[in-house]
Structures are given as C-alpha cells and as structure tokens.
Short mmCIF file of C-alpha atoms in Angstrom, two decimals:
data_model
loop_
_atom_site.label_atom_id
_atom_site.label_comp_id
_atom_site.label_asym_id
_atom_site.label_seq_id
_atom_site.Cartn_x
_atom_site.Cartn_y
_atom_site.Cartn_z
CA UNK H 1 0.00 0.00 0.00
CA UNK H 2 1.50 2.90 -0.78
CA UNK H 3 2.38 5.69 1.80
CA UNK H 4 0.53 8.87 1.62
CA UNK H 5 3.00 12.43 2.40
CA UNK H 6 1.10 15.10 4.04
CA UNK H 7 2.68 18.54 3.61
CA UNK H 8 2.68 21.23 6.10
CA UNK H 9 2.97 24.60 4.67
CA UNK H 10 4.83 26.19 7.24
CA UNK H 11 7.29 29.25 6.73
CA UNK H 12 10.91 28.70 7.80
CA UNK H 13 13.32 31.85 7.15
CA UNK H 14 16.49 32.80 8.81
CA UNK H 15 18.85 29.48 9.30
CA UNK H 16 20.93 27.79 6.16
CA UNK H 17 19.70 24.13 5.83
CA UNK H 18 22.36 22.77 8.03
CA UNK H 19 21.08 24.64 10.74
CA UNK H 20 17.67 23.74 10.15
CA UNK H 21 18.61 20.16 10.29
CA UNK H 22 20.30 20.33 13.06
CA UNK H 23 17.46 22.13 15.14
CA UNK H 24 14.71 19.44 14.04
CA UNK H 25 17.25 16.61 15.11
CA UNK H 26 17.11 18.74 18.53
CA UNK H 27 13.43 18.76 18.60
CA UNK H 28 13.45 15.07 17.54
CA UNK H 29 15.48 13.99 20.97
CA UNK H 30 13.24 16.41 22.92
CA UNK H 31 10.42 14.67 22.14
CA UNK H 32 12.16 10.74 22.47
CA UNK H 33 13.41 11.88 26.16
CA UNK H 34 10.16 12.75 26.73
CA UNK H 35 7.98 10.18 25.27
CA UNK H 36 9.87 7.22 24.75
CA UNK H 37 13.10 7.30 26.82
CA UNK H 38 13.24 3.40 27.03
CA UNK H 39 13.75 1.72 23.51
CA UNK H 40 12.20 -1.32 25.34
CA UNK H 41 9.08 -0.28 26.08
CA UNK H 42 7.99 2.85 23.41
CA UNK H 43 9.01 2.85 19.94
CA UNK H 44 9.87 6.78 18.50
CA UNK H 45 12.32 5.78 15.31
CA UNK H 46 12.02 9.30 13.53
CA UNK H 47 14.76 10.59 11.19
CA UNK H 48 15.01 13.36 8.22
CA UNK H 49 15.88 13.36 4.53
CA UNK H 50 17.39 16.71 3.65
CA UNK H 51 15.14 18.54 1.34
CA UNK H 52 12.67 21.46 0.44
CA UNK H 53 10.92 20.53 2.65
CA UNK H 54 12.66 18.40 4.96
CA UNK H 55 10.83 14.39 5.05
CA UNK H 56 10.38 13.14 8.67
CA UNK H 57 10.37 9.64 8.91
CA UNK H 58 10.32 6.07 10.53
CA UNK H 59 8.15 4.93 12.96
CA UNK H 60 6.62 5.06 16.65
CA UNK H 61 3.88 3.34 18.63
CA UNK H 62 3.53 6.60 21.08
CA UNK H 63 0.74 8.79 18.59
CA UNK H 64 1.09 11.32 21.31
CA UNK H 65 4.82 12.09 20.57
CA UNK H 66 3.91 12.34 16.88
CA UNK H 67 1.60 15.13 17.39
CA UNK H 68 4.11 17.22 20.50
CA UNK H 69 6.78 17.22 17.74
CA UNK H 70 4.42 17.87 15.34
CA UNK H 71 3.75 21.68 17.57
CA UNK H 72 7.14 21.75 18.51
CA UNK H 73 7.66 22.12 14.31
CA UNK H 74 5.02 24.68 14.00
CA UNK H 75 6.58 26.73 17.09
CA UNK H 76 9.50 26.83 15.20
CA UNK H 77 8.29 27.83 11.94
CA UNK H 78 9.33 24.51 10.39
CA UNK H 79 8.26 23.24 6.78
CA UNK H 80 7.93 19.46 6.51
CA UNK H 81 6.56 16.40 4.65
CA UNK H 82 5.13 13.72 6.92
CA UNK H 83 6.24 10.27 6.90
CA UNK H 84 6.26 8.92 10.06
CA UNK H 85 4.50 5.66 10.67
CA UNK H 86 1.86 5.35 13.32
CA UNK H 87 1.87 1.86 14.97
CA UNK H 88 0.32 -0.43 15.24
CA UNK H 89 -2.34 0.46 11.58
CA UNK H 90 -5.49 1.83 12.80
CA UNK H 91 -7.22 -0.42 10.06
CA UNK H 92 -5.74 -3.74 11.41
CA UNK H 93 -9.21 -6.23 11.95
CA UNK H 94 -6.68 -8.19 14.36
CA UNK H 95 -4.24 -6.16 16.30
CA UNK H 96 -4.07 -8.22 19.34
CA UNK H 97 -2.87 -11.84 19.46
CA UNK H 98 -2.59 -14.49 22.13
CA UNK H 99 0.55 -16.59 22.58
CA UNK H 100 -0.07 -20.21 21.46
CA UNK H 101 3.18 -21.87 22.79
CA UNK H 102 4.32 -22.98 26.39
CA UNK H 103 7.00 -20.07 25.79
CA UNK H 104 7.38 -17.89 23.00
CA UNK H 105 11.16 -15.89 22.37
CA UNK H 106 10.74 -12.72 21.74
CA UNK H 107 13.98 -11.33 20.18
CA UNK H 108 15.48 -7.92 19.56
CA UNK H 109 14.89 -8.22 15.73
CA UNK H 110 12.89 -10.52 13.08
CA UNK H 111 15.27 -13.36 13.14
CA UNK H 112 16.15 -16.41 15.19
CA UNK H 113 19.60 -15.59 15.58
CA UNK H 114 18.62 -12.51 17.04
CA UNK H 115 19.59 -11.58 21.11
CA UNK H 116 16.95 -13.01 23.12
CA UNK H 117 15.23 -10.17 24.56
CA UNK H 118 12.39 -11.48 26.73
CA UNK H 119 9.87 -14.43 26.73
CA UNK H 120 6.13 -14.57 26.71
CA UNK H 121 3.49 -17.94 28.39
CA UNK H 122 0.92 -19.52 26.56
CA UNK H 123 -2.18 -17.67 26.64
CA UNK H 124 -0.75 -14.03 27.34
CA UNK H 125 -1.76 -11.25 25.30
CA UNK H 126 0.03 -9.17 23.18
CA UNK H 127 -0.45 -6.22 20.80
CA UNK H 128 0.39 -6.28 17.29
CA UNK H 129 2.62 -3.27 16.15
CA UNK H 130 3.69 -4.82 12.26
CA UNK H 131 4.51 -7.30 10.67
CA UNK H 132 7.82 -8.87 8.87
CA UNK H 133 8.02 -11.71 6.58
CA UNK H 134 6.66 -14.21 9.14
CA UNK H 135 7.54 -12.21 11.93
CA UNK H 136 5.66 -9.73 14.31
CA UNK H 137 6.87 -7.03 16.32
CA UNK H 138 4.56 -6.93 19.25
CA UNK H 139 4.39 -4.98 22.78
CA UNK H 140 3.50 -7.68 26.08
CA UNK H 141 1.60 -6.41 28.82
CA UNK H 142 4.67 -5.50 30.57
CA UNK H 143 5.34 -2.97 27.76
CA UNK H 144 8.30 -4.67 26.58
CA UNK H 145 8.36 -4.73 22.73
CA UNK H 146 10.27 -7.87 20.52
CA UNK H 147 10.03 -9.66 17.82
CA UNK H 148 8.54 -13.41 17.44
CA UNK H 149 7.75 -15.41 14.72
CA UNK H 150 4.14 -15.60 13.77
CA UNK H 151 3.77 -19.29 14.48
CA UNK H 152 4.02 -18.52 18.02
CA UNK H 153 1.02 -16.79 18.21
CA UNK H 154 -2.94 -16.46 17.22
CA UNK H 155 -4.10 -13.01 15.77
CA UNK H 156 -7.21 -11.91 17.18
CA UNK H 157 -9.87 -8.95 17.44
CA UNK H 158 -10.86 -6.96 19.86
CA UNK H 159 -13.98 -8.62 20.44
CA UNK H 160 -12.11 -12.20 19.87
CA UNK H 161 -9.52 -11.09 22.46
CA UNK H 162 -12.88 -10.10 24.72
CA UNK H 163 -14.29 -13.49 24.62
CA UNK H 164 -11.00 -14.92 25.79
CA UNK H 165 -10.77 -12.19 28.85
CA UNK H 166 -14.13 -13.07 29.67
CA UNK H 167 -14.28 -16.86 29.35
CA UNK H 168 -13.32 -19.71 32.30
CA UNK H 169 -9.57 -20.29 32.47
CA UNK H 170 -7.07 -21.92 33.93
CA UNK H 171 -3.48 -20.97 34.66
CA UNK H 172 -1.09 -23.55 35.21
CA UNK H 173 0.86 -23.98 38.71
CA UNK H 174 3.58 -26.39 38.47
CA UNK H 175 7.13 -25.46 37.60
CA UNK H 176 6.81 -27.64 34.50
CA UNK H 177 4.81 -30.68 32.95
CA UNK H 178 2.10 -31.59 29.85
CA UNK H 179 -1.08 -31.45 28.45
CA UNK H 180 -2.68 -34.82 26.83
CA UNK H 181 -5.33 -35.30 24.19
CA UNK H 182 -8.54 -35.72 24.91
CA UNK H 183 -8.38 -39.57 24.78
CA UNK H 184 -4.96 -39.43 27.07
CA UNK H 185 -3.06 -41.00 24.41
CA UNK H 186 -0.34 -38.54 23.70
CA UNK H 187 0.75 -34.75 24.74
CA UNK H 188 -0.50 -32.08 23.45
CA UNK H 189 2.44 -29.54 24.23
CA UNK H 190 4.57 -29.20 27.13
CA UNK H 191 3.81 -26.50 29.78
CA UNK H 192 5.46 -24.42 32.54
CA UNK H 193 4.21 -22.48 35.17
CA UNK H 194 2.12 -18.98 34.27
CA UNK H 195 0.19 -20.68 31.07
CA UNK H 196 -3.00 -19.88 30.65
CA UNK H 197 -5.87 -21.94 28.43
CA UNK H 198 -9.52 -21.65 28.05
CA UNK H 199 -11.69 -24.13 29.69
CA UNK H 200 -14.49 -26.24 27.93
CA UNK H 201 -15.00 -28.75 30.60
CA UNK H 202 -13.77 -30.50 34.03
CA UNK H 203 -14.21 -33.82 35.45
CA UNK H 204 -12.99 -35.15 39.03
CA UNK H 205 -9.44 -35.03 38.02
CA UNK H 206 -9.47 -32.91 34.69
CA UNK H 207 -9.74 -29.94 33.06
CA UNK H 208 -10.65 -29.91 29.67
CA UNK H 209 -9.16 -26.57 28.01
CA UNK H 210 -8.77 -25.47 24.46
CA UNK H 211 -5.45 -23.47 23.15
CA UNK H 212 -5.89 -19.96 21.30
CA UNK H 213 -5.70 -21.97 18.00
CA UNK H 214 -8.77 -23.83 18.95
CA UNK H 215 -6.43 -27.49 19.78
CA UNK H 216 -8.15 -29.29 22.47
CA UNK H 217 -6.23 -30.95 25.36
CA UNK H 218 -6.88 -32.47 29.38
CA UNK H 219 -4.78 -30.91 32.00
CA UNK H 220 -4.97 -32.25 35.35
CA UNK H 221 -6.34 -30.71 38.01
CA UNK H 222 -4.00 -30.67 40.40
CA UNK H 223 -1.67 -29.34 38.08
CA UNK H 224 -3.35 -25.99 37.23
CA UNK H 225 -6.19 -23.71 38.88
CA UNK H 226 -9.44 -21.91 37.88
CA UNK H 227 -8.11 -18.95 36.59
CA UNK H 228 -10.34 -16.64 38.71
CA UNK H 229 -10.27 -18.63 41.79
CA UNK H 230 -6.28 -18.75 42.08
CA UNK H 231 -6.68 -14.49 41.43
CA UNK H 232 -8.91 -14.08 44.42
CA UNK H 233 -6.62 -16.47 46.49
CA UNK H 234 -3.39 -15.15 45.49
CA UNK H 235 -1.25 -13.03 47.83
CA UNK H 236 2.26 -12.35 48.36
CA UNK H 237 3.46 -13.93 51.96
CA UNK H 238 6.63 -15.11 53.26
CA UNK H 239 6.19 -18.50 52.57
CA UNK H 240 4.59 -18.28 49.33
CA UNK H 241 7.21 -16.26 47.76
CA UNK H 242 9.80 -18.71 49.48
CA UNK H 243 8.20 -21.78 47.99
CA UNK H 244 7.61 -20.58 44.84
CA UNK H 245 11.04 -19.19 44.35
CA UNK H 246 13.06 -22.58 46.08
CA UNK H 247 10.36 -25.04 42.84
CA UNK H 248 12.86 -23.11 40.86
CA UNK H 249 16.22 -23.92 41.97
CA UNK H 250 18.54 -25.65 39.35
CA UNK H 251 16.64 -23.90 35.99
CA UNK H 252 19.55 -22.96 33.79
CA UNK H 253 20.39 -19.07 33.39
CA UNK H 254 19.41 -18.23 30.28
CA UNK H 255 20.14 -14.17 28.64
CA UNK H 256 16.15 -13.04 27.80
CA UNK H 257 14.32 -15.66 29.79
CA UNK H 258 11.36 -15.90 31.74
CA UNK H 259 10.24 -19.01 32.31
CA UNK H 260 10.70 -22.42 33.51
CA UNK H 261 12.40 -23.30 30.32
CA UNK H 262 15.39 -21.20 31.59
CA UNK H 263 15.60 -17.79 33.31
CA UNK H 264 17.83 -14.34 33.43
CA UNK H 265 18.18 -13.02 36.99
CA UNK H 266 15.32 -10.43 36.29
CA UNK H 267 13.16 -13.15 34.91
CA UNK H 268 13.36 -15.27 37.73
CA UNK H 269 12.24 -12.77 40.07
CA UNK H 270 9.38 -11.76 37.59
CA UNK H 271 8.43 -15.05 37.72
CA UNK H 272 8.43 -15.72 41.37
CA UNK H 273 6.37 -12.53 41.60
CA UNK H 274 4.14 -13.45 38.52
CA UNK H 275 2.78 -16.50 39.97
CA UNK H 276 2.02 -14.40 42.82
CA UNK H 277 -0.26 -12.50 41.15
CA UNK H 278 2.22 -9.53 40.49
CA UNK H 279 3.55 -8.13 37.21
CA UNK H 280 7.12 -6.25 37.22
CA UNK H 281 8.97 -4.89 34.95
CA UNK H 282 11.22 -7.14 33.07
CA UNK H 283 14.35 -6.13 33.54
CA UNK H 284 16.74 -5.43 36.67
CA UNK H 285 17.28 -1.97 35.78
CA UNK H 286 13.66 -1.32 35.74
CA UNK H 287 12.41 -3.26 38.80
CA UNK H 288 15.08 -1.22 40.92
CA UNK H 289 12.27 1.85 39.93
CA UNK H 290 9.65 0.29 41.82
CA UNK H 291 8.84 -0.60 45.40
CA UNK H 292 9.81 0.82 48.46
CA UNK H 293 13.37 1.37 49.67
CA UNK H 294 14.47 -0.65 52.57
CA UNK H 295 18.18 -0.49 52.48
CA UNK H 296 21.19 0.91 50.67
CA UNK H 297 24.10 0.25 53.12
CA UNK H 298 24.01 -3.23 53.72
CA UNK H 299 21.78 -3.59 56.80
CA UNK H 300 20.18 -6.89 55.91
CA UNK H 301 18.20 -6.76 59.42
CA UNK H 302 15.58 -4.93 57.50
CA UNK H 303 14.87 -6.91 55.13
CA UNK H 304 11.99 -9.55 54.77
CA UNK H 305 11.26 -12.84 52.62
CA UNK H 306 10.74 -11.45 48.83
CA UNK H 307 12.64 -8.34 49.25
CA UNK H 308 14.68 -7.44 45.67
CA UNK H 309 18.32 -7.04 46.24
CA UNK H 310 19.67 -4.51 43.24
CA UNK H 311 23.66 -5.23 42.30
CA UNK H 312 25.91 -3.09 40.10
CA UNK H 313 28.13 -0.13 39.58
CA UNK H 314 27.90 3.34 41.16
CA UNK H 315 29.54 6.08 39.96
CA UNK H 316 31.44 9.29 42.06
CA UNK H 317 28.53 11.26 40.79
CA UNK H 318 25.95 8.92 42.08
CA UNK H 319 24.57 7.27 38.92
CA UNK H 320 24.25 3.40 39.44
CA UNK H 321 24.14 1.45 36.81
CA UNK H 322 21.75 -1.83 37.63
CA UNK H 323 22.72 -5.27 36.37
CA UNK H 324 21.44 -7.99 38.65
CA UNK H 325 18.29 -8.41 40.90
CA UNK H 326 18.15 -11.45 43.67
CA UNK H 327 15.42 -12.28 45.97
CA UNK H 328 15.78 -12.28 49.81
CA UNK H 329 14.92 -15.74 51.72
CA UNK H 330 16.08 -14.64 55.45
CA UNK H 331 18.84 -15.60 57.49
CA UNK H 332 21.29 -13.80 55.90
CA UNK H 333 20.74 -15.96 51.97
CA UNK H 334 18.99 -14.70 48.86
CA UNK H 335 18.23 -16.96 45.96
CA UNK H 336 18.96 -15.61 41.89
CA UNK H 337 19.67 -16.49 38.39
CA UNK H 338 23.34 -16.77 38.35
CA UNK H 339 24.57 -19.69 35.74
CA UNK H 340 21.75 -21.58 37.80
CA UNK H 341 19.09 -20.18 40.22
CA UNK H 342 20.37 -21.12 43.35
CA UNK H 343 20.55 -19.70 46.96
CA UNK H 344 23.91 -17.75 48.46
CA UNK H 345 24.52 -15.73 51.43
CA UNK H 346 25.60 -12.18 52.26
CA UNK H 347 27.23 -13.68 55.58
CA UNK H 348 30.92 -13.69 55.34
CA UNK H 349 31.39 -16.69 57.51
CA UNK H 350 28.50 -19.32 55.69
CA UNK H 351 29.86 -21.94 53.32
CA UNK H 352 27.24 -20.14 50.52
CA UNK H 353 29.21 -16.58 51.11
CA UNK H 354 29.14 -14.68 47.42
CA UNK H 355 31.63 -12.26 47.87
CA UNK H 356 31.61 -11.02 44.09
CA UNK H 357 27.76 -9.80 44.72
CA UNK H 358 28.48 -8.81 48.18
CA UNK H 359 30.78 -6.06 46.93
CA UNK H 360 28.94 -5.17 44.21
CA UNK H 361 25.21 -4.70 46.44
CA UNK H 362 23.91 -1.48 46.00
CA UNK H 363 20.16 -1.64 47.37
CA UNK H 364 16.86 -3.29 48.65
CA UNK H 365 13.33 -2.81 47.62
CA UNK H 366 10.01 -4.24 49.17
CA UNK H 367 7.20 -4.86 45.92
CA UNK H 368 4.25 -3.48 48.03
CA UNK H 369 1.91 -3.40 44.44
CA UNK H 370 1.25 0.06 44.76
CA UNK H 371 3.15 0.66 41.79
CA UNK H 372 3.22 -2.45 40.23
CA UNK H 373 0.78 -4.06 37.19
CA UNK H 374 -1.43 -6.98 38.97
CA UNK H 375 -2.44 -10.50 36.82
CA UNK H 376 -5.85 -9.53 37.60
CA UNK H 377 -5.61 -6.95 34.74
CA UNK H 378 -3.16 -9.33 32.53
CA UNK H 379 -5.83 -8.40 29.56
CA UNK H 380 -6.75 -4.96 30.26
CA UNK H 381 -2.87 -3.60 29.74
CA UNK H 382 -1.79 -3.79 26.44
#
C-alpha cells in the first residue's frame, strides 16, 4: 500500500539548511526523552531526509509524541513532509494476538539468531505493532516490545480477544509438565508455570481446556487452577514467595528468559512474583524503579522474605548502573539467576558466602503493588 505524504505549509526563514537540520534533530530527541526514553518499552524511530521541505520519517507506537513534535515544528516555523508511521495500523481487523506456545522468544529483531530479549506464556496477550516476513513485532503487557515469529502466536480482534478475557480459564501452577489429548493418548504440548488456556469442561481429576488456535487438550487438576479462583486467592506472603522461588532452583540461566524453560536473573524474580499474582517490569534496571526502599548500606536486618536485592556499579557522581536483581529468603541468603538459580549468602562466615555480589550490592526494595501491574488486569494492559 503505498504511503501517503502530508505537507505542512509552514514558513521557515532565517537558518541555512544545516542549521535547520540540526534544530529538528534537537526537537526530535526532545520529544524521544520525553515520550519514549526506554527503547524497550515505546518505539519513537524518527529521522530526516534533507530537502525542500525536509521528510520526517520512521516509525513510533507513542501517537502522542507524533503530534508534541508535530507543535514543537510549528513553534519553530518549520516546513515538513510527513512520513512517520503510526503503529500499530489503525485499520488492522486483528491487532491483538494471544501466545499459542508454552513459551514464546521474543527477540530484539525478526530473526532467530537474534539476542533473546524477553519471553512470553501460553495464553498471554500481546499487541500487534507490524509485521515482517513471518515475523511480528509486538508490545506484552509488561510494555516490553520484541520480535517473534508468527507461528508462536494467534491473531485476534478486539472482540475475539474479549471473549478470551471473559471466558473460564485456567493458569497452570507447576514449575513444569504436559497437556494430553482428549483420549490421554499422547501430549499435546509441554507447559510451565504462568500458562493460561480456556476451559471447555472439568471432570474429578481434569480440566478440559482449548489453546488460542482452537487445539483441544486435558490438563490435570492438580496441576493448574481456575483462573479466577487462584486471582482471588493469590497473595504475596513469606512463605509463598519462598516456595515458589526454592520449585525453581537448578533452571539454567538463560540471557532473555522468563520461564521455567530457563531464566535471566530479572526473569526469575518476575516469575516468582508473577505466579504471585504480580507483574514487574522485566528487567533489573527497571524493577530497581519500583517498590519501596528498605536499604542501601548493607543492613540486611531490615529486610523480609521477597525483598529485591539490586547489584551493580555506582559512579562518584551517584549514577548506578543496575545489572542484577536477587530475591531475599532470610537468614542472611537470597536466591537468583546466576549460571543456575540457586541460593547464596551475604554472611561472610556461611559456606554459601558470594563475595563477588556482596561487593557489588547497592540496594533493597520491598514490591508493596502500589506501583506495580497486577495479573488480575493481565488483559486490560496492552
């Protein structure tokens, strides 16, 4: 389909073209700081082509930050020609999609040998932004936005994507296992805790679910929950967050994951807090923005079970840089995703001592969901 230029008339007198140039490219990273100051989670890829008038264009999912440069142009007295993409198309039937894997990779551009940049579960939703020979570029309802292949997923419509919110579910409890075929002759797919299916039916012992392509398959019941009933049931305690975090000791680290299938440090703690009914933000350096500070000089006495302990660099001027999250246990050890999720201590004298992290701690925070996304609105954030 061809792209339509829209021309804005505007006068621009008293600067050589250089100079215009170089003011626009000012306005452009005025508006990016702004609007979309995390490439992970807002998408503002504007650029010029010299001319008379100058072309703006690329792409951005934030409409608002298309129209605030848009005045910041006018203030300015600035001719252009309009070419920036608005994602995702307004005349999309299906913008939404629902993954239709046990885990889905989501990588930092349309290939499979692409960095693995985050992970989605069976039966999360996701907007569609484009689409690139067989792969989509999609935002999760953390905000991140990656690329997976289209096989992973299901497009639907808004009113598809309704019935699914709407309709009896289930979401799956154990660290890891399998659905079967209706007859219990053979497994449907493999699947790890956080998955979510639709249910059709239940017996003593089994659910009877259907996938977001419409595949059928038994799950047994003591395996996963009614989706709604583990929701109103779910709640953050000590022992909870302990347990759940301790099922996933031994899971190999793995850069960009999320799941039971392997985990990054940030992923395992979004995990652990995901099946407790709480969404953070994926990654270490933007979990350390939420919460409340407990600690930032090493007095562990404060802490309590699920507590995030932030590692990293800081700087004479005070900037830290964040690059690893653990989770708190008590007694002195924390458990995270370091070659292995496993538990270590910050006590000098225990046989589990990790002295590299120990120097390297620069802060606590306690999730108190105040500023956090909760799974009750898994479908309502996209």
């Amino acid at each position: 389909m061809r792209k339509l230029l829209f021309y804005f008339p505007l006068v621009f007198v008293g600067f050589s073209c250089s100079e215009k140039l170089e003011i626009i490219h000012g306005l452009i990273d005025q508006v990016r700081v702004e609007f979309a100051p995390d490439p992970r989670t807002a998408l503002f890829q504007v650029e010029t082509k010299a001319g008379n008038p100058v072309i703006l264009h690329g792409e951005t999912n934030q409409r608002e930050a298309k129209a605030a440069l848009f005045n910041l142009l006018a203030k300015h007295q600035i001719d252009f020609l309009d070419s920036i993409a608005v994602l995702p198309v307004q005349s999309d039937e299906k913008p939404f999609a629902l993954i239709n894997v046990s885990v889905a990779n989501l990588r930092s551009a349309p290939q499979h040998s692409a960095e693995l940049a985050t992970q989605a579960l069976l039966g999360t939703p996701v907007l569609v932004l484009k689409e690139q020979r067989g792969w989509c570029l999609v935002r999760t309802p953390d905000h991140y936005i990656a690329w997976t292949n289209e096989e992973s997923l299901r497009r639907y419509s808004r009113v598809e994507l309704e019935s699914w919110k709407t309709a009896r579910k289930i979401i799956y409890t154990q660290t890891s296992g399998y659905a079967i075929d209706t007859l219990q002759r053979f497994r449907v797919s493999d699947l790890v805790a956080g998955n979510i299916l639709r249910i059709t039916g239940e017996s003593h012992d089994l659910w009877s679910a259907r996938y977001p392509d419409g595949r059928t398959a038994m799950v047994r019941k003591t395996d996963a929950e009614d989706w709604l009933s583990w929701l109103s049931n779910t709640a953050p305690t000590d022992s909870s967050i302990m347990e759940k975090a301790l099922e996933f000791q031994g899971i190999p680290y793995l850069w960009g994951g999320t799941s039971a299938k392997g985990m990054d440090c940030s992923g395992f703690t979004k995990t652990v807090y995901m099946m407790q009914g709480i969404i953070l933000p994926r990654d270490a350096s933007q979990q350390v923005s939420v919460g409340e500070q407990i600690d930032s000089i090493g007095d562990f006495s404060k802490l309590q079970t699920g507590d995030l302990l932030f590692f990293g660099t800081k700087k004479e001027d005070g900037i830290e840089r964040v690059v690893h999250v653990g989770l708190w246990l008590g007694n002195m050890q924390f458990i995270h995703a370091s070659g292995d999720v496993h538990v270590n201590s910050m006590d000098s004298v225990s046989a589990l001592f990790d002295e590299f992290n120990r120097k390297r701690y620069l802060r606590s925070k306690r999730i108190t969901g105040k500023d956090v996304a909760a799974m009750a609105n898994l479908f309502d954030l996209l």
